[in-house]
mmCIF file of C-alpha atoms in Angstrom:
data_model
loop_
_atom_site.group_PDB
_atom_site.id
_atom_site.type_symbol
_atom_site.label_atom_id
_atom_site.label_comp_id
_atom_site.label_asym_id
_atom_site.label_seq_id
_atom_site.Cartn_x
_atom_site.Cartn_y
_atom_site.Cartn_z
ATOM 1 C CA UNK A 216 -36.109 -21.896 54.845
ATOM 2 C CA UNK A 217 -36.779 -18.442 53.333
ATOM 3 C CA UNK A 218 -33.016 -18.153 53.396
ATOM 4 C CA UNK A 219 -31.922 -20.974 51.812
ATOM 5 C CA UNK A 220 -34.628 -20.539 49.116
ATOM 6 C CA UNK A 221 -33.300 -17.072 48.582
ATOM 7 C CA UNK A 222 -29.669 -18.314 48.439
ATOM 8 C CA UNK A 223 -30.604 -21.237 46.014
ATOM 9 C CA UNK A 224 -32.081 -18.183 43.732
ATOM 10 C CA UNK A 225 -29.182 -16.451 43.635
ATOM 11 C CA UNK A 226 -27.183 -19.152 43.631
ATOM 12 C CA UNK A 227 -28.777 -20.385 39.793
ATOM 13 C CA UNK A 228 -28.448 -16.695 38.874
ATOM 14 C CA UNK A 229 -24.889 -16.750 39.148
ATOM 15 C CA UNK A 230 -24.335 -19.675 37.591
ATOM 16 C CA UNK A 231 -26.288 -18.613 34.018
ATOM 17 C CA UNK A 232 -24.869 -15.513 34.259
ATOM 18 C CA UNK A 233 -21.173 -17.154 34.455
ATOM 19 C CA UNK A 234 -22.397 -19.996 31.610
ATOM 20 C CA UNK A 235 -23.350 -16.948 29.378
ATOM 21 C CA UNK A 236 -20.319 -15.315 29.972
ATOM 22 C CA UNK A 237 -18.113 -18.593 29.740
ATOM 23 C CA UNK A 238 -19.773 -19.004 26.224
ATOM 24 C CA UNK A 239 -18.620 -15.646 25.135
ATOM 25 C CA UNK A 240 -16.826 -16.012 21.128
ATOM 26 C CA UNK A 241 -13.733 -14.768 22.864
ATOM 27 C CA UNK A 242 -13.132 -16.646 26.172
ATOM 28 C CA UNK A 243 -10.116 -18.699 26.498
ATOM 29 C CA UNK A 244 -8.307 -15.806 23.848
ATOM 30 C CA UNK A 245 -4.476 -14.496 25.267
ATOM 31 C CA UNK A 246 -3.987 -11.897 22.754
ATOM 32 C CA UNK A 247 -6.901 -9.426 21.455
ATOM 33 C CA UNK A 248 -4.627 -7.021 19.609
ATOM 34 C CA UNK A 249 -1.589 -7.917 17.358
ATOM 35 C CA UNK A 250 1.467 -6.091 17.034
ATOM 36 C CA UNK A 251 4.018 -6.035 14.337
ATOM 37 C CA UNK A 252 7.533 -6.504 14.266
ATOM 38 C CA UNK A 253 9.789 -2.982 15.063
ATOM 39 C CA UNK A 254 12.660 -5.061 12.563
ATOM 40 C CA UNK A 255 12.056 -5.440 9.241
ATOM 41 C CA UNK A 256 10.818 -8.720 8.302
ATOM 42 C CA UNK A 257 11.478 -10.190 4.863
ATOM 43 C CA UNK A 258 8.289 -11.255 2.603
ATOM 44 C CA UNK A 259 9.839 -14.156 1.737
ATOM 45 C CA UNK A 260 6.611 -15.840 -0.160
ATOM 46 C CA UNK A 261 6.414 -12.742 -2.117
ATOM 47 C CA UNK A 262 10.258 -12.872 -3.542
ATOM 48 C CA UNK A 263 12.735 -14.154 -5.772
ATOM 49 C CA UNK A 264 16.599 -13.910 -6.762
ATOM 50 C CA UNK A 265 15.408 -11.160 -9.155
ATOM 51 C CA UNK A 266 14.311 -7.436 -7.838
ATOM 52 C CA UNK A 267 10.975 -6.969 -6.113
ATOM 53 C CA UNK A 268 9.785 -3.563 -5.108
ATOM 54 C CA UNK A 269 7.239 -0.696 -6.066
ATOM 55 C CA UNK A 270 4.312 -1.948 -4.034
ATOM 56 C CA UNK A 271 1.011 -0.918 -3.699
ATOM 57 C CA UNK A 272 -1.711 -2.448 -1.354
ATOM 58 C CA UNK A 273 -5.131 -0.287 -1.658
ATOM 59 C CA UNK A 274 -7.893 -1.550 0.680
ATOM 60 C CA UNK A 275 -7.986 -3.370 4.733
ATOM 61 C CA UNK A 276 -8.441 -6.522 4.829
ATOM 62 C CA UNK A 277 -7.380 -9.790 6.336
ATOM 63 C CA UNK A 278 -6.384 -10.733 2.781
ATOM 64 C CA UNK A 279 -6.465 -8.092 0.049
ATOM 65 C CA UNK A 280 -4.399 -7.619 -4.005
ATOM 66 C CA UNK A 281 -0.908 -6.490 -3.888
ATOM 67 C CA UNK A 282 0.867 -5.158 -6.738
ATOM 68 C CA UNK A 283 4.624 -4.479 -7.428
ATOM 69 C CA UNK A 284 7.539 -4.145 -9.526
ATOM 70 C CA UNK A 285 9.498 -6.891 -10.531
ATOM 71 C CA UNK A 286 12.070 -8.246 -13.597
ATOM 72 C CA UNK A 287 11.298 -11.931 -12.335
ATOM 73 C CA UNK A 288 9.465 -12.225 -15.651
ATOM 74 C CA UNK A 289 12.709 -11.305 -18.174
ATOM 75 C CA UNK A 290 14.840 -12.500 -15.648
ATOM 76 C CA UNK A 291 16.579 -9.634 -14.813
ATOM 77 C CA UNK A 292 15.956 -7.649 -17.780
ATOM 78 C CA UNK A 293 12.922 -5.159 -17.797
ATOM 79 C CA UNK A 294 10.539 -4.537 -14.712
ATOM 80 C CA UNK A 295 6.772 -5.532 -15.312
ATOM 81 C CA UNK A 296 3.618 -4.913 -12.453
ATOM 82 C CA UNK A 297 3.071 -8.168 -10.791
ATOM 83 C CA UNK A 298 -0.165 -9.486 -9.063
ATOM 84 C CA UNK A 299 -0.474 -11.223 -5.879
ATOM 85 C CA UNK A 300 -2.660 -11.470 -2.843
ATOM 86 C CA UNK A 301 -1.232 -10.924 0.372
ATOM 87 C CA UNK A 302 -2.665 -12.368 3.950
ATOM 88 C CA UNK A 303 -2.447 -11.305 7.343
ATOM 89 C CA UNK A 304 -3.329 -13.447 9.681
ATOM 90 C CA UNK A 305 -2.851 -13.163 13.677
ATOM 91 C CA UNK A 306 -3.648 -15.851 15.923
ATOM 92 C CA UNK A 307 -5.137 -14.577 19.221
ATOM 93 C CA UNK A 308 -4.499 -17.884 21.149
ATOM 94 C CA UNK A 309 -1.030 -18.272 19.966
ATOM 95 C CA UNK A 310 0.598 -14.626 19.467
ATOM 96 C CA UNK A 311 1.509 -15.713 16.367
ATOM 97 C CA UNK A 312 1.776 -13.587 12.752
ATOM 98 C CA UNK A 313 1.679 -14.875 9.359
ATOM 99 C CA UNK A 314 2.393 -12.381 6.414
ATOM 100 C CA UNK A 315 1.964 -15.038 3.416
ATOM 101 C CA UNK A 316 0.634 -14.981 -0.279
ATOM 102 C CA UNK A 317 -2.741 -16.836 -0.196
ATOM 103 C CA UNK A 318 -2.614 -18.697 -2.833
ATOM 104 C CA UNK A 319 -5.918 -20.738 -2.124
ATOM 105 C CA UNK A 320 -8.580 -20.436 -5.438
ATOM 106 C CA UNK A 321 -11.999 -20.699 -3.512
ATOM 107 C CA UNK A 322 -12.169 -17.444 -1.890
ATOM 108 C CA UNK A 323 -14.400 -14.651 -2.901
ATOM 109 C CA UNK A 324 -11.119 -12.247 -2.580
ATOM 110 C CA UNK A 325 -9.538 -14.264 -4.949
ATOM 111 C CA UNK A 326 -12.200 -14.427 -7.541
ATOM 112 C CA UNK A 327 -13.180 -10.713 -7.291
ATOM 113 C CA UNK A 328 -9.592 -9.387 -7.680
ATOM 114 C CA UNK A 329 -9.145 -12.004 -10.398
ATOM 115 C CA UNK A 330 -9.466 -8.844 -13.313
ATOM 116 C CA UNK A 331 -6.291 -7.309 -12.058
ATOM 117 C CA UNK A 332 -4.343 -9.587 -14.275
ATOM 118 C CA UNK A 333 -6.747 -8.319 -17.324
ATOM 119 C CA UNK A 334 -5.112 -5.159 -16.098
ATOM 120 C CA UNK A 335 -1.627 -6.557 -15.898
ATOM 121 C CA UNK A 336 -2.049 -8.017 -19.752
ATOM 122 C CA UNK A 337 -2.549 -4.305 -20.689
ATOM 123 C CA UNK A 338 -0.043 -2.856 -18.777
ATOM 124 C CA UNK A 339 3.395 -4.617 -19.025
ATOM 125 C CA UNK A 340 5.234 -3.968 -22.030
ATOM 126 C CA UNK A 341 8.946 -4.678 -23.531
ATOM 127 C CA UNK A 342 10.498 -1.611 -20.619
ATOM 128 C CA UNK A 343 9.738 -0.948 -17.379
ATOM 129 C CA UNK A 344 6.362 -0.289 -15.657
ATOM 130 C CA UNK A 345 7.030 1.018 -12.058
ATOM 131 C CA UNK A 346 5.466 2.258 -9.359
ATOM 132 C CA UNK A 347 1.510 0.855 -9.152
ATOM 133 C CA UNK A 348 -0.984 2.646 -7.438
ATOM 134 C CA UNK A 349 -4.468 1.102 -6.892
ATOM 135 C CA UNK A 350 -7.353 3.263 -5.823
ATOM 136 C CA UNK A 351 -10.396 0.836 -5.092
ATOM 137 C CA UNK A 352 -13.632 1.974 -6.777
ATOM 138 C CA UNK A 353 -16.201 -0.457 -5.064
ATOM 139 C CA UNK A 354 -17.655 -3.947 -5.695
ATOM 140 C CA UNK A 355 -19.415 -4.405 -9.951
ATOM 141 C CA UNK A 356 -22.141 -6.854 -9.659
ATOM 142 C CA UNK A 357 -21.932 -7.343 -13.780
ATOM 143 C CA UNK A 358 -19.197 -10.040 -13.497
ATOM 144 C CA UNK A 359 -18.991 -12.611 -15.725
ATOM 145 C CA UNK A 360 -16.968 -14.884 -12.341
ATOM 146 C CA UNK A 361 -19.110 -17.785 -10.640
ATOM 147 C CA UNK A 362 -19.383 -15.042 -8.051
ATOM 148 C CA UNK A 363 -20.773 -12.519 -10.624
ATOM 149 C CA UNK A 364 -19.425 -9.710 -9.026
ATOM 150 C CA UNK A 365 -15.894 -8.010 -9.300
ATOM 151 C CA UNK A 366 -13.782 -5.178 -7.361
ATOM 152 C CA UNK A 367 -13.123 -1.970 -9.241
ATOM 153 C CA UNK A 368 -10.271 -0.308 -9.636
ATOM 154 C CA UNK A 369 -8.180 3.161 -10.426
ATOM 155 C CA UNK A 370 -4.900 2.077 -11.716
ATOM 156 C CA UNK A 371 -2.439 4.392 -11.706
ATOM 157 C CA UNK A 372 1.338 3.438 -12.401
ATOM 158 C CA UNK A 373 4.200 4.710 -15.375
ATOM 159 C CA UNK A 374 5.941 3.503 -17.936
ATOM 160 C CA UNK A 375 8.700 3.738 -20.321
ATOM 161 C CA UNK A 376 7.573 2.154 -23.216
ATOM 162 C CA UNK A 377 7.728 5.905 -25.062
ATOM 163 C CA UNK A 378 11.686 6.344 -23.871
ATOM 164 C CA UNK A 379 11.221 7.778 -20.434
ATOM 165 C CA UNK A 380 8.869 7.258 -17.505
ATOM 166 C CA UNK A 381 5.499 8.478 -17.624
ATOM 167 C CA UNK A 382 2.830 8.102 -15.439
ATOM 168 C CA UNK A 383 -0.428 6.473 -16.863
ATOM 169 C CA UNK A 384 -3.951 4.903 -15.787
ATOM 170 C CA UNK A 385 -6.347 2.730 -16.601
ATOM 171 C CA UNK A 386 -9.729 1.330 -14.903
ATOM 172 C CA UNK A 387 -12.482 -1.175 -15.041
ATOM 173 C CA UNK A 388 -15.169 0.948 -13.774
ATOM 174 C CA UNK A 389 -17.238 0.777 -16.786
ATOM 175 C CA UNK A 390 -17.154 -3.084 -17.192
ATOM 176 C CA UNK A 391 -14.910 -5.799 -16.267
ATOM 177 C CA UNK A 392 -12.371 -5.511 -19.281
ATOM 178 C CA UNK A 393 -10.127 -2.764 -18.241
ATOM 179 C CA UNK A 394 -9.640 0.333 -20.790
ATOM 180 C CA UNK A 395 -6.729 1.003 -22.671
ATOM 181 C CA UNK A 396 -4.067 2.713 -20.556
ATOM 182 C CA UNK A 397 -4.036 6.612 -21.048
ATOM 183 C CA UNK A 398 -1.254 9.039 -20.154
ATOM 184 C CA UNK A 399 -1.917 11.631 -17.649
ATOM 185 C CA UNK A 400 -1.011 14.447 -19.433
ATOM 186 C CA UNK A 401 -0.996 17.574 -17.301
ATOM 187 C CA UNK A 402 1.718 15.506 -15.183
ATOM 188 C CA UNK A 403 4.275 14.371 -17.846
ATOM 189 C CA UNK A 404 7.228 15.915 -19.022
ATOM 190 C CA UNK A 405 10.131 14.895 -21.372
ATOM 191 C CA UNK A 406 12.060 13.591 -18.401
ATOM 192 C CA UNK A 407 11.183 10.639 -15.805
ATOM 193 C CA UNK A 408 7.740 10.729 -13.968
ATOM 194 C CA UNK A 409 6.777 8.440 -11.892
ATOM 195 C CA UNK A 410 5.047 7.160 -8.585
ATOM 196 C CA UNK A 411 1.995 9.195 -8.447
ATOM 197 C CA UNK A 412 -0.400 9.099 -5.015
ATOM 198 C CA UNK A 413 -3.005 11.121 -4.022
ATOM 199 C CA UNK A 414 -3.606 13.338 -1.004
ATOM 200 C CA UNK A 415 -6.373 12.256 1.547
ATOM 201 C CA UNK A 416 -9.033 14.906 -0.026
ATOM 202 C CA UNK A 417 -7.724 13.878 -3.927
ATOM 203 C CA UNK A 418 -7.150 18.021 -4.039
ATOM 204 C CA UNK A 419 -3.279 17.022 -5.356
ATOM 205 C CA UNK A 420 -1.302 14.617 -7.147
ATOM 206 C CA UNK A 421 1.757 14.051 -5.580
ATOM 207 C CA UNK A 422 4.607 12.213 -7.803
ATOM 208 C CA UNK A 423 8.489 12.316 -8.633
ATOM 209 C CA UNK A 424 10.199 13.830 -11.912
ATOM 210 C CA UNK A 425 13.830 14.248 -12.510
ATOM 211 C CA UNK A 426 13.016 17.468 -14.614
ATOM 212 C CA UNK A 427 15.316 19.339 -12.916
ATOM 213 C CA UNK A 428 18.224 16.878 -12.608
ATOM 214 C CA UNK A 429 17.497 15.546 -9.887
ATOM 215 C CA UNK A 430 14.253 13.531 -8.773
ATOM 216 C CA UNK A 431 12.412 15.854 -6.695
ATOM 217 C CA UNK A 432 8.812 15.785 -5.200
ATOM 218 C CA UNK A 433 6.019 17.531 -7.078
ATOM 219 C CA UNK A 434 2.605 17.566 -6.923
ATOM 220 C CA UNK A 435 -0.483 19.563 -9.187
ATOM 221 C CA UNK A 436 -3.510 21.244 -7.411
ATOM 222 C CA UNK A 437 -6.675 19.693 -8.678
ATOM 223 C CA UNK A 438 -10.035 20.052 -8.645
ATOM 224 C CA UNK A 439 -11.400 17.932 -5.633
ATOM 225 C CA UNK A 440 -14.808 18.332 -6.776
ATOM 226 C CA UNK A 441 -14.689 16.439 -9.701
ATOM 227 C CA UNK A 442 -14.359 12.445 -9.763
ATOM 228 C CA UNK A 443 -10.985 11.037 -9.663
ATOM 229 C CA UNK A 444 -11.217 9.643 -13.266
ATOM 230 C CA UNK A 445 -12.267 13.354 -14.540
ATOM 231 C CA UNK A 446 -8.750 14.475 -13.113
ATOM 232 C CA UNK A 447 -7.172 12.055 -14.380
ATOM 233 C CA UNK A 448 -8.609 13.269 -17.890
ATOM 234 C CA UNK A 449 -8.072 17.093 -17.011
ATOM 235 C CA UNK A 450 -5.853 19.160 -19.612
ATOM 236 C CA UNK A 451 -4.647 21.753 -16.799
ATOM 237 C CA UNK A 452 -1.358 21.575 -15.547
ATOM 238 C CA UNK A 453 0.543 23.585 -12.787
ATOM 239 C CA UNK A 454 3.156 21.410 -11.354
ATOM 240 C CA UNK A 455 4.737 22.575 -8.800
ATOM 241 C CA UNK A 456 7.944 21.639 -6.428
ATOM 242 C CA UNK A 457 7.438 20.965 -2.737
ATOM 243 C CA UNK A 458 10.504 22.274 -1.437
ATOM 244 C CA UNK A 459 9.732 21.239 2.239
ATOM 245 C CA UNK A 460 9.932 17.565 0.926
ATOM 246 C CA UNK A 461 12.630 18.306 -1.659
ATOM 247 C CA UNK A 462 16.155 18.432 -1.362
ATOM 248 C CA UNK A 463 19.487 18.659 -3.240
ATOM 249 C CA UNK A 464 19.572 14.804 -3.925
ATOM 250 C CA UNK A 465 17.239 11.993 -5.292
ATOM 251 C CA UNK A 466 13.321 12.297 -3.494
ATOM 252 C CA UNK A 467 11.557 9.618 -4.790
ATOM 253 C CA UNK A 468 8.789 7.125 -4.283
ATOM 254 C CA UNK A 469 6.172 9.587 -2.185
ATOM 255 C CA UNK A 470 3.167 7.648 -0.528
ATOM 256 C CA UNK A 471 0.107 9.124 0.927
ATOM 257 C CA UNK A 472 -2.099 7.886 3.551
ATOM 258 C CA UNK A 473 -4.426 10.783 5.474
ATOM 259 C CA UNK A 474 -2.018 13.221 6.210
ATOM 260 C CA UNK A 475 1.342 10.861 6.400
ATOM 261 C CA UNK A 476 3.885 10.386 3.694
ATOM 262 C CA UNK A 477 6.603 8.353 2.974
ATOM 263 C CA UNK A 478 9.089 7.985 0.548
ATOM 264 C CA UNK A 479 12.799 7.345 -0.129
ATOM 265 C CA UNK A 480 15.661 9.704 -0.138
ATOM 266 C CA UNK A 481 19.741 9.615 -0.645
ATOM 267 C CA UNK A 482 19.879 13.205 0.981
ATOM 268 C CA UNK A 483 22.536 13.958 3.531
ATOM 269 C CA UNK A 484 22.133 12.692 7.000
ATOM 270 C CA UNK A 485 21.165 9.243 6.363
ATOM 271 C CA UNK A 486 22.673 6.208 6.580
ATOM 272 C CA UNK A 487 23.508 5.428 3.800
ATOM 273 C CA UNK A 488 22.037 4.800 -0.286
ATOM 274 C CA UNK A 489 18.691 5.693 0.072
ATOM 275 C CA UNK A 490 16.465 5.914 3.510
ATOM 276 C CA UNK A 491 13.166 5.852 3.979
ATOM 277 C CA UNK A 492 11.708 9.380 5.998
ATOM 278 C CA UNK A 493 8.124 10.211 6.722
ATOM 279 C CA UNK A 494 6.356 13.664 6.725
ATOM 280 C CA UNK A 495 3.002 14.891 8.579
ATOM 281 C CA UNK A 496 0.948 17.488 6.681
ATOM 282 C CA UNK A 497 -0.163 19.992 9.910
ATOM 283 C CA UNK A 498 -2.452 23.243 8.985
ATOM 284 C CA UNK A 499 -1.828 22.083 5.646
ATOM 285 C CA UNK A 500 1.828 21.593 5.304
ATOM 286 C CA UNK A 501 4.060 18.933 5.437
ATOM 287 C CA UNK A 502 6.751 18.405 8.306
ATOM 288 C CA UNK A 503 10.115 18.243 7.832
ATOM 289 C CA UNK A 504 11.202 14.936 6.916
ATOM 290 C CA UNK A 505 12.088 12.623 9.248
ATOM 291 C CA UNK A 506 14.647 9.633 8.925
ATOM 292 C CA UNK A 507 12.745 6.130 10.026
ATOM 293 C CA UNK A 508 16.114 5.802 12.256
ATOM 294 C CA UNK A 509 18.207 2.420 12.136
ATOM 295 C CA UNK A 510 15.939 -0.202 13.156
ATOM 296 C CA UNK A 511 14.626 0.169 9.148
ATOM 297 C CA UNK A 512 17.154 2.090 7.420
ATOM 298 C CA UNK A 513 20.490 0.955 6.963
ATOM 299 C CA UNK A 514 23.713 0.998 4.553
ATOM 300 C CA UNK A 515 22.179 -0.462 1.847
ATOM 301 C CA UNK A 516 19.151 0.965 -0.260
ATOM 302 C CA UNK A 517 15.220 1.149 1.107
ATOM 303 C CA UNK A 518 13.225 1.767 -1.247
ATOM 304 C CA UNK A 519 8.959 2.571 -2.579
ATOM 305 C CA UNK A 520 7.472 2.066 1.322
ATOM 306 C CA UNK A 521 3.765 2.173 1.622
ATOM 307 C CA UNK A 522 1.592 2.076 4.898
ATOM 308 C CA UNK A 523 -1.503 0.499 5.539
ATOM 309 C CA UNK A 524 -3.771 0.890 8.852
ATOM 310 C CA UNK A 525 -4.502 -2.127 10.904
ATOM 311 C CA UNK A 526 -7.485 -2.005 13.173
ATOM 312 C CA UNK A 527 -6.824 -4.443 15.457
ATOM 313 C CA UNK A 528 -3.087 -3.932 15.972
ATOM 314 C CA UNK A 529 -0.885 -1.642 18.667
ATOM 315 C CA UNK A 530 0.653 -0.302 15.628
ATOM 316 C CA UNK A 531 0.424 0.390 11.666
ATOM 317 C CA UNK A 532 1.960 -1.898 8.481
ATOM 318 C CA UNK A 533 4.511 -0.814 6.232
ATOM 319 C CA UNK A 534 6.119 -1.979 3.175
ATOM 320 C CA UNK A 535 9.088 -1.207 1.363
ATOM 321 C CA UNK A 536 12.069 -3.069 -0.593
ATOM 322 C CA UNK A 537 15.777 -3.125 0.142
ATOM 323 C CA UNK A 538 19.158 -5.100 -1.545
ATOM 324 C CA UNK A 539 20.065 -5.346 2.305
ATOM 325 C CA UNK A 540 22.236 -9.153 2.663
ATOM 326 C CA UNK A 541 19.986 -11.818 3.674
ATOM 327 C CA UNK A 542 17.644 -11.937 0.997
ATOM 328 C CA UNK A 543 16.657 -13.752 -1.924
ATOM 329 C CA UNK A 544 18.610 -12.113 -4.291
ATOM 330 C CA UNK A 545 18.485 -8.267 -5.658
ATOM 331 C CA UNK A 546 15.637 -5.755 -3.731
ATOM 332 C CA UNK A 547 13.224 -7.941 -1.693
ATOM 333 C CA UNK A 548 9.842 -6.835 -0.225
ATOM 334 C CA UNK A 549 10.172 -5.967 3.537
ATOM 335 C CA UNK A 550 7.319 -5.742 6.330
ATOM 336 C CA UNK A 551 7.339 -3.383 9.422
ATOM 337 C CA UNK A 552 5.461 -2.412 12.479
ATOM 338 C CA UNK A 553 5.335 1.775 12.531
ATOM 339 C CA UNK A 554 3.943 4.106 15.464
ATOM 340 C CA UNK A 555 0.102 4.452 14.548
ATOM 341 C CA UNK A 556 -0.701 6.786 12.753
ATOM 342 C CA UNK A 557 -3.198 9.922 14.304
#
């Protein structure tokens, strides 16, 4: 009797411990980590017949504010900065990925980020507006939303409203209204500027200029120290040519995240109109460029790519635009799986 009593005990034992486990969030789940797609993958919510490029996507998140480039606006005249909001979403009972634009009007994401047009009215002029660059500054809980709160932001991006591209900011860490755009001075010349991005410690601003004929990659030592916005304001300039990333032809589009960079090149060696390469900055230099290969780059033009990390995916998110056939029409916005980055 003893026995059985003792085998009865153990007997209910197991069976909580298997109804605890068999009420476990993630039971019944195929797939705990997503993976994106090695091929290129257009963003087909996100285009048009017009050209769309020049993205920028600052934060993680499921859904989180993406801004680009586009003359869908003049219809095919001058480029303006356009606003959307861009979803990931990965089903781990299905497998399946959905890269959409959430256009739903309830969701905190969508009211917070709402100010970025505010920015947008300020920004976009009669010529071209390239390259945006958001740098999140944290959650304002002065908002005059139903949510009363409101995401910050840095926004860098140029312009060519004074003849040629310079690169120029504005911000709405004060309030929500964002200030009147400002040129950053110690960067600007009197040729094209453009595409600015910071380095993981903000200790340089990294950006293309044609000032010597060709667009090359620059950057300007600052003082890491000080906030980003006192940079931004700084007088001091000492621009100087990174001749590891450089080369003979056009270098253009340079994007920083921790110590990888991307950006678009017609150089030699490619396969044809411009590629997208990546560097890795080791004992504080860059790597020779590499060429993404021919699963992203082909005959036609890639163009402005920008990474993101994804948590819970095998590998990392990138962005770019190419006037590859198959589109909508013009440069459309891309999405790729890339090795992870260290």
């Amino acid at each position: 009797m003893k026995t059985i009593k003792k085998f009865k005990k153990i007997s209910t034992f197991v069976l909580i411990v298997s109804l605890i486990y068999s009420c476990k969030p993630n039971d019944g789940y195929k797939y705990f980590t997503g993976k994106f797609p090695d091929t290129p993958t257009n963003l087909s919510d996100f285009n048009t017949q017009y050209d769309d490029y020049n993205s920028t996507a600052p934060s993680l998140g499921e859904t989180f504010p993406l801004c680009f480039s586009s003359n869908r606006n003049s219809r095919g005249n001058n480029y303006d900065i356009v606003y959307k909001l861009m979803t990931i979403d990965f089903s781990k009972t299905s497998g399946i990925l959905r890269v959409y634009n959430n256009t739903s009007g309830n969701l905190n994401v969508v009211i917070e980020n709402e100010n970025i047009n505010n920015a947008l009215s300020k920004i976009n002029t009669s010529s071209d507006e390239f390259g945006p660059y958001l740098i999140p500054q944290g959650r304002k809980y002065n908002g005059t939303n139903i949510n009363g709160r409101y995401e910050s932001y840095i926004f860098l991006y140029s312009s060519g409203i004074e003849g040629n591209q310079n690169i120029m900011f504005t911000h709405n860490t004060i309030n929500e209204n964002y200030e009147t755009p400002k040129k950053v001075n110690f960067l600007n010349s009197d040729f094209n500027d453009a595409y600015p991005t910071l380095n993981n410690d903000k200790s340089r601003i990294y950006f293309t200029s044609n000032r010597d004929g060709v667009y090359n990659i620059y950057y300007n030592e600052t003082d890491k120290t000080k906030s980003i916005l006192e940079i931004l304001n700084d007088t001091k300039s000492n621009v100087i040519k990174d001749t590891i990333l450089s080369s003979n032809f056009d270098d253009k589009c340079p994007f920083i995240l921790d110590n990888f960079m991307v950006f678009t090149s017609n150089r030699d060696g490619g396969y044809g109109g411009f590629d997208l390469y990546y560097s890795i900055k080791k004992d504080g230099k860059w790597s020779t460029p590499v060429n993404f290969g021919n699963k992203i780059n082909t005959q036609y033009d890639e163009y402005r790519p920008i990474v993101r990390k994804e948590w819970d995916f095998s590998n990392d998110f990138m962005i770019f635009s190419s006037n590859r056939p198959g589109g909508k029409g013009g440069f459309d916005l891309y999405y790729v799986g890339i090795e992870k980055i260290d």
